[in-house]
Coordinates of N, CA and C in Angstrom, one line a residue:
Chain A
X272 N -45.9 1.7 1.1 CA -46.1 3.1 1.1 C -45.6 3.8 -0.2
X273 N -46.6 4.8 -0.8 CA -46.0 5.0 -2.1 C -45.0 6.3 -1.4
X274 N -44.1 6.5 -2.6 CA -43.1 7.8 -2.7 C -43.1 8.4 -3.7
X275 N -42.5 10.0 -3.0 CA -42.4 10.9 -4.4 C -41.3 11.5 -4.0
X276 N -40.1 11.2 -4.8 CA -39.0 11.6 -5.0 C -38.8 13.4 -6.0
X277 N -38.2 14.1 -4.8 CA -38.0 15.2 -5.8 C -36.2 15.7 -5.9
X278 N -36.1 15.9 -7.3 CA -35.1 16.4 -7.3 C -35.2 17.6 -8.3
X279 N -34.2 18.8 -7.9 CA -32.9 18.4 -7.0 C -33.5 18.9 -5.5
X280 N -32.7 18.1 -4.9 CA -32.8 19.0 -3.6 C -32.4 19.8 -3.0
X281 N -31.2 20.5 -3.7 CA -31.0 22.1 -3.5 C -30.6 22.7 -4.6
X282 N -30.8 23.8 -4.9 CA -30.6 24.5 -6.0 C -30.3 25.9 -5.7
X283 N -29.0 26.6 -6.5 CA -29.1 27.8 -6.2 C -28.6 28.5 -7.7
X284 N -29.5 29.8 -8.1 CA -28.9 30.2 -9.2 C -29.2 31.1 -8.9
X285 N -28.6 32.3 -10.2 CA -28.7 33.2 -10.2 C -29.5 33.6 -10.8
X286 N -30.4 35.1 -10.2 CA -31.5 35.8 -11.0 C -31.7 36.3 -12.4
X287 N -32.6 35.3 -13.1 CA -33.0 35.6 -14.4 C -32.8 34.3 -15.3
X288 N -32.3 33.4 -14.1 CA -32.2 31.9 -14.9 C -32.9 31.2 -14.8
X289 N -33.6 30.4 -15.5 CA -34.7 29.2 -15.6 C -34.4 27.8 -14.7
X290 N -35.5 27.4 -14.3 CA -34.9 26.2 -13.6 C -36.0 24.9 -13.8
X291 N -35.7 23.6 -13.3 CA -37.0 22.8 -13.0 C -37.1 21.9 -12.3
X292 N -38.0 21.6 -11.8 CA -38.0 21.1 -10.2 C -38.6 20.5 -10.5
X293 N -38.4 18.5 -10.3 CA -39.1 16.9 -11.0 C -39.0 16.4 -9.5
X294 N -40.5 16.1 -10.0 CA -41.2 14.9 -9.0 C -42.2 14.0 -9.4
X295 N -41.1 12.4 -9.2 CA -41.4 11.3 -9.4 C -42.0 10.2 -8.5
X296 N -42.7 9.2 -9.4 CA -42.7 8.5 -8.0 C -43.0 7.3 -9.1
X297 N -43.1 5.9 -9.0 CA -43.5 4.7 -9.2 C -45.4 3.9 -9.3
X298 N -46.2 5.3 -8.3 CA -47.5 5.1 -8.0 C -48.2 6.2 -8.7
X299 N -49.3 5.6 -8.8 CA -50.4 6.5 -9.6 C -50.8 7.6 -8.5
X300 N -51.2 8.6 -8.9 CA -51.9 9.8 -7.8 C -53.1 10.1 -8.6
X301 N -54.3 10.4 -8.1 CA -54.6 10.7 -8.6 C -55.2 12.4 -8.7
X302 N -53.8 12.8 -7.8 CA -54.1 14.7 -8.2 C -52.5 14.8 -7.4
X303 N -52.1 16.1 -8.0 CA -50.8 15.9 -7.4 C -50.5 17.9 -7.2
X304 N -50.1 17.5 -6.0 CA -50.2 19.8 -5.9 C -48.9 20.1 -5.4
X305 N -48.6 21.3 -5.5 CA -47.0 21.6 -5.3 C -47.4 23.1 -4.7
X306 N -46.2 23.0 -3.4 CA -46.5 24.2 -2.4 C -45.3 24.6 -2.5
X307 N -45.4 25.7 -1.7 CA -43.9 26.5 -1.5 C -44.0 27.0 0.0
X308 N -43.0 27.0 0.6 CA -42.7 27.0 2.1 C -41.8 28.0 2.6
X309 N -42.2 29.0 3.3 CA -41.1 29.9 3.8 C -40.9 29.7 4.9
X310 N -39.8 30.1 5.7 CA -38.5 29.7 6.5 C -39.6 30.1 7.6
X311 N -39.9 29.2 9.0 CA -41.0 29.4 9.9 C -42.6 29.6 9.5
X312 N -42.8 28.9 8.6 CA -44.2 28.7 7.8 C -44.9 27.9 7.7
X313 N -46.1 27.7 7.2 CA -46.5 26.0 7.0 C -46.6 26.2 5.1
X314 N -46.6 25.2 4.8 CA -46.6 25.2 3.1 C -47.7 25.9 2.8
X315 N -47.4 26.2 1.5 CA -48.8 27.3 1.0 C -48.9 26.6 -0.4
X316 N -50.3 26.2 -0.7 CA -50.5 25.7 -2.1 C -50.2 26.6 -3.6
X317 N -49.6 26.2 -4.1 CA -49.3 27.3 -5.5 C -50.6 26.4 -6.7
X318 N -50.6 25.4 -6.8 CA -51.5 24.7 -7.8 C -51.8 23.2 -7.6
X319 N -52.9 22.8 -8.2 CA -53.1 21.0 -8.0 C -53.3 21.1 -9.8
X320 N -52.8 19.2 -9.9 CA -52.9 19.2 -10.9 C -54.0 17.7 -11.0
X321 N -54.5 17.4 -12.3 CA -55.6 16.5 -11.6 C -55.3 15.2 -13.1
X322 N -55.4 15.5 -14.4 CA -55.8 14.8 -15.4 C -54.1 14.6 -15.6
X323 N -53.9 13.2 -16.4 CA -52.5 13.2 -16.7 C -52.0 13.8 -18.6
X324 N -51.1 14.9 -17.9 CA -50.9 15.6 -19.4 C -50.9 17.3 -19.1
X325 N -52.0 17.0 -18.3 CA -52.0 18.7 -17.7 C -51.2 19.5 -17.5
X326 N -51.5 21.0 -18.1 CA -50.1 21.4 -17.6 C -51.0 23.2 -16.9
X327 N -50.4 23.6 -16.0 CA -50.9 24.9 -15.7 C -49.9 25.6 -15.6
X328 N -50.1 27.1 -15.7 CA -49.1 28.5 -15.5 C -49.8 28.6 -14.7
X329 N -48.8 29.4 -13.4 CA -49.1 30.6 -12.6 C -48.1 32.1 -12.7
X330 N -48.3 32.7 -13.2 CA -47.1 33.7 -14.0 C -45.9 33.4 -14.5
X331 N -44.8 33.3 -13.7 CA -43.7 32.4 -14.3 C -43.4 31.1 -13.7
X332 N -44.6 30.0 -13.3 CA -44.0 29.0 -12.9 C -45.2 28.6 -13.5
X333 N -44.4 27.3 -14.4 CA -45.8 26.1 -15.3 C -45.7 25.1 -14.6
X334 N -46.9 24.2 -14.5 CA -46.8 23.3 -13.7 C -47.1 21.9 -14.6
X335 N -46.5 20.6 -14.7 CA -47.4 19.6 -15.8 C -47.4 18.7 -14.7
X336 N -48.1 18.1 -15.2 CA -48.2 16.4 -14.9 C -48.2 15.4 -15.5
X337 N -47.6 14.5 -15.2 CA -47.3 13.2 -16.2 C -48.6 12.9 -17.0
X338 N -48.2 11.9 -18.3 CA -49.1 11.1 -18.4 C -50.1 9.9 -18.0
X339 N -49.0 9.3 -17.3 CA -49.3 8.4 -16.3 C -50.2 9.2 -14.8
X340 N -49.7 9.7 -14.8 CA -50.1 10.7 -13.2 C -49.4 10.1 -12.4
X341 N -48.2 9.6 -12.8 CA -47.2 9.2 -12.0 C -45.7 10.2 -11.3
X342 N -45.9 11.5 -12.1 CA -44.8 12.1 -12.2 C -45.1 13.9 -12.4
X343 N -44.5 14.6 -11.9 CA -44.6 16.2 -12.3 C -43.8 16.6 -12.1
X344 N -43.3 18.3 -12.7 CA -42.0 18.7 -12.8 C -43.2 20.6 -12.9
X345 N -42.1 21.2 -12.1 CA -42.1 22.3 -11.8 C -41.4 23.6 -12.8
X346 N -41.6 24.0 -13.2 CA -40.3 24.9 -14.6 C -40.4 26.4 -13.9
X347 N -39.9 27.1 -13.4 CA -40.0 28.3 -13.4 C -38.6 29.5 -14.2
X348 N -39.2 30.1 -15.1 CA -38.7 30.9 -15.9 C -38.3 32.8 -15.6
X349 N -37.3 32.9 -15.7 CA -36.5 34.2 -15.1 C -36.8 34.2 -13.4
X350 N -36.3 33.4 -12.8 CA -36.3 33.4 -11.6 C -36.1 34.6 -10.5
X351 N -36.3 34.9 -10.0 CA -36.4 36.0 -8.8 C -36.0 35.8 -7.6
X352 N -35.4 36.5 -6.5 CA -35.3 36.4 -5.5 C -36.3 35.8 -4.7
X353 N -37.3 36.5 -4.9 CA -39.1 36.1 -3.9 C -39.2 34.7 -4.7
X354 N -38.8 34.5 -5.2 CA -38.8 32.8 -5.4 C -38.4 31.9 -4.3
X355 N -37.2 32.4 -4.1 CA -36.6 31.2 -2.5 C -37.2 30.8 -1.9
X356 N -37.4 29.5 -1.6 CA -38.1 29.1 -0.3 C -37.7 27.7 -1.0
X357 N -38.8 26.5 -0.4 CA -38.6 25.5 -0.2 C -40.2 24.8 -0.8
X358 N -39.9 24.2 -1.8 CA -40.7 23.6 -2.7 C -41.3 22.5 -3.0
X359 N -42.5 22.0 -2.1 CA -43.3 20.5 -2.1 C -43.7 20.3 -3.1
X360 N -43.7 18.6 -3.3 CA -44.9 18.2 -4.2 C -45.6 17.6 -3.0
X361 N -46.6 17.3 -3.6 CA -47.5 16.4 -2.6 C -48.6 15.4 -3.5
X362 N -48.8 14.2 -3.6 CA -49.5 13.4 -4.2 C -50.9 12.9 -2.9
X363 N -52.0 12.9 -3.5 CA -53.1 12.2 -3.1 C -53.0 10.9 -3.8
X364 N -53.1 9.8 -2.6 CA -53.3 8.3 -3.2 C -54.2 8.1 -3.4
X365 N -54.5 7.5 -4.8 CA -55.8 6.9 -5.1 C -56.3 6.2 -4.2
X366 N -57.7 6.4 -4.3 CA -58.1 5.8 -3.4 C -58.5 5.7 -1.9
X367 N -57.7 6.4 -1.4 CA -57.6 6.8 0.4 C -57.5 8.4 0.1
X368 N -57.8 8.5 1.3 CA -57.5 10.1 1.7 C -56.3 10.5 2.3
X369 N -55.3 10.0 2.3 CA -54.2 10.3 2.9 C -53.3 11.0 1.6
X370 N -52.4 11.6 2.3 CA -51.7 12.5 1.1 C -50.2 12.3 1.5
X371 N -49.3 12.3 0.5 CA -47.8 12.0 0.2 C -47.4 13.2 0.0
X372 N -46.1 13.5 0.8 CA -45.4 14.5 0.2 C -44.0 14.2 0.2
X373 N -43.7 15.2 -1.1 CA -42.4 14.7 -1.4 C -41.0 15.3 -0.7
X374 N -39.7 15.2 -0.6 CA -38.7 15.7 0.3 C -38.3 16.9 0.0
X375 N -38.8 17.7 -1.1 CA -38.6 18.8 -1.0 C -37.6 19.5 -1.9
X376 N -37.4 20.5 -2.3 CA -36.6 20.9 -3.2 C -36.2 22.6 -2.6
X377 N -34.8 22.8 -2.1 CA -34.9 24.2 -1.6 C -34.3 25.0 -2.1
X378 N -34.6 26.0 -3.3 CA -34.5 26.9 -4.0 C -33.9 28.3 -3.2
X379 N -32.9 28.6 -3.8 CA -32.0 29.8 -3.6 C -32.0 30.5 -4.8
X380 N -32.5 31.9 -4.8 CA -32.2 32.7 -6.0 C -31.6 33.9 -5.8
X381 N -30.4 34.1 -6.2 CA -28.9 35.3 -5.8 C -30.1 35.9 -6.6
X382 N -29.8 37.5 -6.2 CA -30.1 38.8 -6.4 C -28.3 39.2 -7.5
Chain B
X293 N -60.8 36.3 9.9 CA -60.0 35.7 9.0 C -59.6 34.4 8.8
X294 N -59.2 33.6 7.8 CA -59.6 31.9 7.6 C -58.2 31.6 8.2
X295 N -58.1 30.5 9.0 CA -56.9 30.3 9.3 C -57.1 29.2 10.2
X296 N -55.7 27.9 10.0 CA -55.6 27.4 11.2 C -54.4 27.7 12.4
X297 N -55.0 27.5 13.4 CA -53.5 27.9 14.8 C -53.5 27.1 15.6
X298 N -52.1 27.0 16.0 CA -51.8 25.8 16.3 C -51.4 26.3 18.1
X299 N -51.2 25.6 18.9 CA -50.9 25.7 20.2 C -49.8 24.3 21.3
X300 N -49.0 24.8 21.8 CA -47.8 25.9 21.4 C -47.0 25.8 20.2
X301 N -46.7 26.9 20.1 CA -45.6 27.4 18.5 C -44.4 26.7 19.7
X302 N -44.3 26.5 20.4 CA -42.6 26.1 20.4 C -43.0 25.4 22.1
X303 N -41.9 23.8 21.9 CA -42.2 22.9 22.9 C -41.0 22.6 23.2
X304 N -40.4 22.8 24.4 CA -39.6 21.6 25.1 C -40.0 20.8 26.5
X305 N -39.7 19.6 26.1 CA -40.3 18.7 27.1 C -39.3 17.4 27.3
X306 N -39.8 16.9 28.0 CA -38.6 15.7 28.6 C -39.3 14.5 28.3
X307 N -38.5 13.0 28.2 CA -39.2 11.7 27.8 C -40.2 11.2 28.6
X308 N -41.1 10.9 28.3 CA -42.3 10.3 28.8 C -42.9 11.2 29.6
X309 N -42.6 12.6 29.7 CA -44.4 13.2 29.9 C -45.0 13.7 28.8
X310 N -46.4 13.6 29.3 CA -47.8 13.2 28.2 C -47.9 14.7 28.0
X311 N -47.8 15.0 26.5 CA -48.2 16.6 25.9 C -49.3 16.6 24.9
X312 N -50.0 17.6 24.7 CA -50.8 17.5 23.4 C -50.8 18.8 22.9
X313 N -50.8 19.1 21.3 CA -50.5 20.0 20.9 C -52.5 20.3 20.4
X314 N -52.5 21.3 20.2 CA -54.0 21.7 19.7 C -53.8 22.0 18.5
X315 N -55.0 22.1 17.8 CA -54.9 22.5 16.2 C -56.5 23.0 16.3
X316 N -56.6 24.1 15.6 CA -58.2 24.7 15.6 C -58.1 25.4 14.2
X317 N -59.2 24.8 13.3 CA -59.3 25.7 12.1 C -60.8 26.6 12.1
X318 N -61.3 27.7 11.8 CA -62.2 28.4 11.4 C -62.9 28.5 10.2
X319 N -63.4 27.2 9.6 CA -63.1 27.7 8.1 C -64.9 26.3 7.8
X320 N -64.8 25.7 9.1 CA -65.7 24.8 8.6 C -65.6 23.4 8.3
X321 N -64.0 23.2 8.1 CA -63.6 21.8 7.2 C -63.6 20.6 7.8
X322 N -64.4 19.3 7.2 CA -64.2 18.1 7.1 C -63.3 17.8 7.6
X323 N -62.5 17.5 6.8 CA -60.9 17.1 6.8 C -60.0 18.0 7.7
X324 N -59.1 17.4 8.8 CA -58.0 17.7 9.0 C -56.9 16.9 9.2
X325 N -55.7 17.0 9.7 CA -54.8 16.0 8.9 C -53.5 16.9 10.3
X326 N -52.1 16.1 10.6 CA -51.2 15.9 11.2 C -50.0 15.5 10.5
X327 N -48.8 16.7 10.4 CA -48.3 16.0 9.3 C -46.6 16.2 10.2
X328 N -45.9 15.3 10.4 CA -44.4 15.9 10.8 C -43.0 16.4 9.9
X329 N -42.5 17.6 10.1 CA -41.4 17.3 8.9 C -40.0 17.1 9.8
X330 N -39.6 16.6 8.7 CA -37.9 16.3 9.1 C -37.2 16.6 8.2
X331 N -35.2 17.2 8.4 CA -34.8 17.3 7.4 C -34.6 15.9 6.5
X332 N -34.7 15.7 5.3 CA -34.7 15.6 4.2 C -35.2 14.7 3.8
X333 N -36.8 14.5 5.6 CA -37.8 13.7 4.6 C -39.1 14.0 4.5
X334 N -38.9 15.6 4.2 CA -40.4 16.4 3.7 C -41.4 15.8 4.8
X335 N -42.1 16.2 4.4 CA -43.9 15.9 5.6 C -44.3 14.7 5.3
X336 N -44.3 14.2 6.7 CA -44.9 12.5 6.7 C -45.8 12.9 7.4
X337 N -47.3 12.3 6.8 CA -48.4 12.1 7.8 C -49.1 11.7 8.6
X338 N -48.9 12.1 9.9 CA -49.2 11.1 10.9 C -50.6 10.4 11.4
X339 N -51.6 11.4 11.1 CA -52.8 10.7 11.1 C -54.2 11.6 10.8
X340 N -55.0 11.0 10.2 CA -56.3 12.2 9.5 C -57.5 12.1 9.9
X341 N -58.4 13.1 9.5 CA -59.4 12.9 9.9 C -60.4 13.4 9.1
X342 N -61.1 12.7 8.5 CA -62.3 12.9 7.7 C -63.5 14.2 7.9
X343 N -64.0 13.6 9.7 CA -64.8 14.0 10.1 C -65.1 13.9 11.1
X344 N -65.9 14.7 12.0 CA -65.9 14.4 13.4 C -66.1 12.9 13.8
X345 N -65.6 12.5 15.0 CA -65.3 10.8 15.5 C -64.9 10.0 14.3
X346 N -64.2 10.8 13.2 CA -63.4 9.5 12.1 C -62.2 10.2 11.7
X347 N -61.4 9.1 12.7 CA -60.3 9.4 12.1 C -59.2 7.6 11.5
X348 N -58.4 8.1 11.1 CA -57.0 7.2 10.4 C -56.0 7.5 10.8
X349 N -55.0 6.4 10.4 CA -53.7 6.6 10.3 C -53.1 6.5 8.9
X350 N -52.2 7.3 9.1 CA -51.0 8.2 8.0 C -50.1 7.3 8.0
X351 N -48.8 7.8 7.4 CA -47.5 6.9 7.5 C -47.1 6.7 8.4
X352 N -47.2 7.7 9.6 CA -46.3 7.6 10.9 C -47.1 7.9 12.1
X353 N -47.7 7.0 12.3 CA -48.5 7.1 13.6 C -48.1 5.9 14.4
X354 N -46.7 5.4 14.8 CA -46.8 5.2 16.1 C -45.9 6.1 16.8
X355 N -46.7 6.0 18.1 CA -46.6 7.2 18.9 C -47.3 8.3 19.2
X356 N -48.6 8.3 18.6 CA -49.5 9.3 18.8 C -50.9 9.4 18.3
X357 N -51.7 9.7 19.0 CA -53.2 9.8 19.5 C -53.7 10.9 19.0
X358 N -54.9 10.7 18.4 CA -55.2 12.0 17.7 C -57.2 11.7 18.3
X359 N -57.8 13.2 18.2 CA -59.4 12.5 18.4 C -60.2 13.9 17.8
X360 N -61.6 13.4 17.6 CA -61.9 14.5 16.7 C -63.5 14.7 17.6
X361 N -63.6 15.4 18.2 CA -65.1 15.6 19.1 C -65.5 16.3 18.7
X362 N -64.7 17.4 18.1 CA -65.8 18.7 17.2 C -64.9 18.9 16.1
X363 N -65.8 19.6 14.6 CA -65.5 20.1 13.9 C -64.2 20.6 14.2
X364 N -63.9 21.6 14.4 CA -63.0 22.8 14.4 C -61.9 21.9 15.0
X365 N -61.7 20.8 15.7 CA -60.5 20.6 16.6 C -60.3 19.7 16.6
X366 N -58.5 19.1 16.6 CA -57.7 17.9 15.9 C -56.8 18.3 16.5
X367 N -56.5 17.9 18.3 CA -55.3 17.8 18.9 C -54.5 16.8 18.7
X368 N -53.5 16.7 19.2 CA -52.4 15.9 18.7 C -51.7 15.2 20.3
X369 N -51.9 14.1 20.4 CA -51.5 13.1 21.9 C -50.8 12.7 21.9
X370 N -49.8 13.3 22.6 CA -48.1 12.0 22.5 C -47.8 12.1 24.0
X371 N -48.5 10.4 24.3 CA -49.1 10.1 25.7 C -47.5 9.8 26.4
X372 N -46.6 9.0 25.5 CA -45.0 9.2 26.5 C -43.9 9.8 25.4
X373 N -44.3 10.5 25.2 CA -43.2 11.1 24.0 C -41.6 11.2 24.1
X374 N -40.6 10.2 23.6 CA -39.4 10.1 23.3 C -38.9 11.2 21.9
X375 N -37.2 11.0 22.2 CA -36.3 12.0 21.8 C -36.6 12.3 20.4
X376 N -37.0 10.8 19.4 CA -37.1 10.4 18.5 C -38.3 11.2 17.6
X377 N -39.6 11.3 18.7 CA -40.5 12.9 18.3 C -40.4 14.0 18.0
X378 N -39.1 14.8 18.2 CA -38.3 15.9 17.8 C -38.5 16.3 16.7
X379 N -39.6 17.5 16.4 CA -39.9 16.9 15.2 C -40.6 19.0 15.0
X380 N -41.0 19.4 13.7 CA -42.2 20.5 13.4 C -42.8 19.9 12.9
X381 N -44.1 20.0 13.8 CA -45.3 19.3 13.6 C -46.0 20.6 12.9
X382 N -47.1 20.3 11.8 CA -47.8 21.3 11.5 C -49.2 20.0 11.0
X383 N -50.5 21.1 11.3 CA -51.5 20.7 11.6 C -51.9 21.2 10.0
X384 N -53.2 20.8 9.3 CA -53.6 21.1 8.2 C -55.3 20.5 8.3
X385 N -55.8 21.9 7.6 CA -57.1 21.8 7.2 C -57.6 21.7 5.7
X386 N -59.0 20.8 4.7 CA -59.1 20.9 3.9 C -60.7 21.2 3.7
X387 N -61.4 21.5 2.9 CA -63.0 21.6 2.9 C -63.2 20.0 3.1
X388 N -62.8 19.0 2.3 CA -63.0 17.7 2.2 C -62.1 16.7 2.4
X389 N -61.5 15.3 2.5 CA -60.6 14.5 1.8 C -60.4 14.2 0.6
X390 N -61.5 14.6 -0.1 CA -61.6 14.4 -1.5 C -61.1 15.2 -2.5
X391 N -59.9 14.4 -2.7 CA -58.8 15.2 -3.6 C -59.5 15.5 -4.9
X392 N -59.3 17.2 -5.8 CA -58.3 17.6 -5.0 C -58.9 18.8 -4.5
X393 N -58.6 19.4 -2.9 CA -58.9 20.2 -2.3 C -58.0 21.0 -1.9
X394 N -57.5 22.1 -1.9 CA -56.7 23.0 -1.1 C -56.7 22.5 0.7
X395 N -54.9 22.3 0.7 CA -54.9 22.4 1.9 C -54.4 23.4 2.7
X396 N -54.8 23.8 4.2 CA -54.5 25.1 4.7 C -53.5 24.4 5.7
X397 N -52.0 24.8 6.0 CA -51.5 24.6 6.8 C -51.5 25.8 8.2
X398 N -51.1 25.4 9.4 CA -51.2 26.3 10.3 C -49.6 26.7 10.4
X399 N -49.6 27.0 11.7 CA -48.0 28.1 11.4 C -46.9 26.8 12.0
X400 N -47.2 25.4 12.6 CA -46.3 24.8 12.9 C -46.0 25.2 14.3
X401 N -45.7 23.9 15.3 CA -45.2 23.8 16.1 C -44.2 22.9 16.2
X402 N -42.8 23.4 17.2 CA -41.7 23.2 16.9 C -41.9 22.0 18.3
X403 N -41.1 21.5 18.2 CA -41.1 20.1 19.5 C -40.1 19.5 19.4
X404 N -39.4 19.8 21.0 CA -38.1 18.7 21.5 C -38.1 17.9 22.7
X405 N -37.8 16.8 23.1 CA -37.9 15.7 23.5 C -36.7 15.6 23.9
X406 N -36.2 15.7 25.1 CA -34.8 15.9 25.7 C -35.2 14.3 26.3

């Protein structure tokens, strides 16, 4: 069974500081997407990433992906309160249709 | 409005009787999927489904029955359910299995197993 390790697993700072949120794993994916989850919610997709090297913005959060397509990391810059929640990766395995997700990373941002 | 819903939002039940949770999306999709989370081991997937009468197993499917008769619907069968099932199950819909697709989660149902 592949894995995707994310760290850290909890994080709290305060507003207006940068942060980054890595997620690893040992297996190839071949698309790898990162949600964000509020407290009694189901995850909500923020972006997929597909080619290895890629990198996307969604206002202040960039998203990359390895070279390998083994790995992605989350950056979000001047952080905000409405940031808080709880932060998936999730990898599709080559190959199959089944999807990996990672343990999560739960983001606190003091006002 | 596009959405999946899940039925019931909140379960308690006792070991070994047979429950099934529903999942219904409106949207059309191929693909739906069963996913359980736990603290601090994110969402394991319990079992998928491509398309109507095809379905798989995920990482964690023992213990539960999944079937796909129509489109729109991907109940969830946990024919003697133990304590160990205790779990927020949330259901998810995609246009395809073919990554990558946006997936739509539903609002989760909570489940205890006394």
């Amino acid at each position: 069974t592949q894995l995707l390790e994310q760290s850290p697993q909890f994080l709290s700072i305060q507003e207006g500081e940068n942060l980054t949120v890595y997620c690893n794993s040992s297996s190839v994916f071949s698309s790898l997407q990162w949600y964000r989850q509020e407290p009694g919610e189901g995850p909500v997709l923020l972006v997929t990433v597909v080619t290895g090297g890629e990198v996307k913005k969604l206002k202040r959060l960039t998203f990359q992906f390895g070279d390998a397509r083994k790995d992605s990391s989350l950056h979000i810059t001047a952080a905000q309160p409405g940031d808080t929640g709880l932060y998936l990766c999730a990898g599709a395995q080559a190959g199959t249709y089944k999807y990996i997700f990672g343990t999560g990373t739960r983001l606190k941002v003091l006002a | 409005e596009a959405q999946v819903t899940q039925n019931p939002r909140y379960l308690i039940t006792v070991t070994g009787k047979k429950l099934t949770v529903t999942c219904s999306q409106n949207m059309n999709h191929e693909y739906m999927s069963w996913y359980r989370q736990d603290p601090g081991l994110g969402l394991r997937q319990i079992y998928y489904s491509m398309n109507v009468e095809v379905t798989d197993k995920g990482d964690v499917p023992e213990g539960y029955k999944v079937s796909r008769k129509e489109k729109r619907n991907f109940p969830l069968i946990l024919e003697s359910p133990s304590p160990n099932q205790t779990s927020l199950y949330f259901c998810a819909s995609s246009l395809n299995g073919g990554a990558p697709t946006t997936q739509y989660f539903g609002p989760g149902t909570r489940l205890t197993v006394l």
